[in-house]
Structure formats: C-alpha cells, structure tokens
Coordinates of N, CA and C in Angstrom, one line a residue:
X175 N 123.1 119.9 108.9 CA 121.4 119.1 108.9 C 120.6 120.1 109.4
X176 N 119.6 120.2 108.4 CA 118.2 121.3 108.5 C 118.0 120.9 110.3
X177 N 117.6 121.7 111.2 CA 116.7 121.2 112.4 C 116.0 120.8 113.0
X178 N 114.8 120.9 111.7 CA 113.2 120.0 112.0 C 114.1 118.9 111.3
X179 N 115.1 118.3 110.4 CA 115.5 116.9 109.8 C 116.2 116.3 111.2
X180 N 116.6 117.1 111.9 CA 117.4 116.1 112.9 C 116.3 115.7 114.0
X181 N 116.0 116.4 114.8 CA 114.6 116.3 115.3 C 113.9 115.2 115.0
X182 N 113.4 115.2 113.5 CA 112.4 114.3 112.9 C 113.5 112.5 113.4
X183 N 114.7 112.6 112.7 CA 116.1 111.5 113.4 C 116.1 111.4 114.4
X184 N 115.9 112.3 115.7 CA 115.9 112.0 117.2 C 114.4 111.3 117.1
X185 N 113.3 111.6 116.8 CA 112.8 110.6 117.0 C 112.1 109.5 116.6
X186 N 112.8 109.0 115.0 CA 112.6 108.0 114.9 C 113.9 106.8 115.8
X187 N 114.3 107.7 116.3 CA 115.9 107.0 117.4 C 114.7 107.0 118.1
X188 N 114.7 107.2 119.1 CA 113.4 106.7 120.0 C 112.7 106.1 120.0
X189 N 112.0 106.4 119.2 CA 111.0 105.1 118.7 C 111.4 103.5 118.6
X190 N 112.7 103.6 117.8 CA 113.7 102.5 117.8 C 114.4 101.3 119.3
X191 N 114.3 103.0 119.7 CA 114.8 102.8 121.1 C 113.8 101.7 122.0
X192 N 112.7 102.5 121.7 CA 111.4 102.6 122.7 C 111.4 100.8 122.4
X193 N 111.0 100.4 121.4 CA 110.8 99.0 120.9 C 112.0 97.9 121.1
X194 N 113.4 98.4 121.3 CA 114.3 97.9 121.4 C 114.4 97.1 123.0
X195 N 113.8 98.2 123.8 CA 113.5 98.1 125.1 C 112.2 96.9 125.7
X196 N 111.3 97.4 124.3 CA 109.4 96.3 124.7 C 110.4 95.1 124.4
X197 N 111.3 94.7 123.3 CA 112.1 93.6 123.2 C 113.3 92.7 123.9
X198 N 113.6 93.6 124.4 CA 114.7 93.0 125.8 C 113.8 92.6 126.4
X199 N 113.2 93.7 127.6 CA 112.2 93.2 128.3 C 111.5 91.3 128.1
X200 N 111.0 92.1 127.1 CA 110.4 90.4 126.6 C 111.5 89.5 126.4
X201 N 112.0 89.3 125.9 CA 113.0 87.9 126.0 C 113.7 87.8 127.4
X202 N 113.7 88.6 128.4 CA 113.6 88.6 129.1 C 113.3 87.7 130.3
X203 N 111.8 88.6 130.2 CA 110.9 87.5 131.0 C 110.3 86.4 130.2
X204 N 110.8 85.5 129.2 CA 110.3 84.8 129.2 C 111.6 83.9 129.1
X205 N 113.1 83.8 129.4 CA 113.6 83.5 129.0 C 113.6 81.6 129.7
X206 N 112.9 82.3 130.6 CA 113.0 80.9 131.0 C 112.1 79.6 131.0
X207 N 111.2 80.0 130.1 CA 110.1 79.1 130.1 C 109.2 79.3 129.0
X208 N 108.5 77.9 128.3 CA 108.0 78.5 127.3 C 106.9 79.6 127.1
X209 N 106.5 80.1 126.2 CA 105.7 81.6 126.0 C 104.4 80.6 125.1
X210 N 103.4 80.9 125.9 CA 102.0 80.7 125.0 C 101.9 81.7 123.6
X211 N 101.8 80.9 123.1 CA 101.4 81.2 121.1 C 101.1 83.0 121.0
X212 N 100.1 83.4 121.9 CA 99.4 84.5 121.9 C 100.4 85.5 122.2
X213 N 100.5 85.4 123.2 CA 101.9 86.8 123.4 C 103.5 86.6 122.9
X214 N 103.6 85.3 122.1 CA 104.5 85.3 121.3 C 104.6 85.8 120.2
X215 N 103.2 85.8 119.2 CA 103.4 86.7 118.5 C 102.5 87.7 118.0
X216 N 102.2 88.1 119.6 CA 102.7 89.7 120.2 C 103.5 90.3 120.8
X217 N 104.1 89.6 119.9 CA 106.2 89.9 121.0 C 106.6 91.1 120.3
X218 N 107.1 92.3 120.6 CA 107.7 93.3 120.6 C 109.1 93.1 119.5
X219 N 109.8 91.3 119.4 CA 110.8 91.6 118.4 C 110.2 90.9 116.8
X220 N 109.1 90.5 116.8 CA 108.3 90.4 115.9 C 108.1 91.8 115.2
X221 N 108.0 92.6 115.7 CA 107.0 94.3 115.4 C 108.3 94.5 114.8
X222 N 109.1 95.3 115.9 CA 110.9 95.3 115.5 C 111.3 94.9 114.2
X223 N 111.4 93.2 113.5 CA 111.6 93.0 113.0 C 111.2 93.3 111.5
X224 N 109.7 93.0 111.2 CA 108.8 93.2 110.5 C 109.0 95.4 109.7
X225 N 109.2 95.8 111.1 CA 110.0 97.0 110.6 C 110.9 97.1 109.9
X226 N 111.9 96.5 110.1 CA 113.1 96.3 109.8 C 113.0 95.9 108.2
X227 N 112.5 95.0 107.9 CA 112.5 95.0 106.1 C 112.0 95.6 105.4

C-alpha cells in the first residue's frame, strides 16, 4: 500500500475515532436526563450516522 494512501486512511480513521469519542461523551452526558431538542439536533451521533449512510 502506498504511503500516501496509508496516511490518508490514518487521517480518516482519526476523524472517525474523534467523532466516536464525541458521540460517546454525548451519551454519557445525557444518559440520565432529558436532552433539549437543540442539543439533540447537534448530537455528534446524528453527524456520525449521516456520514455512515
């Protein structure tokens, strides 16, 4: 695998990991209480989900 491709893949993986961490911290923050609609709409989970489609 060419080095440039490997670097590109690593960057994508890092982005996905960062998004996942945001999503997980969002879940932990909001697990015990109702979430205001605007925060729910900004949820990193929604962004992650949209990227995966």
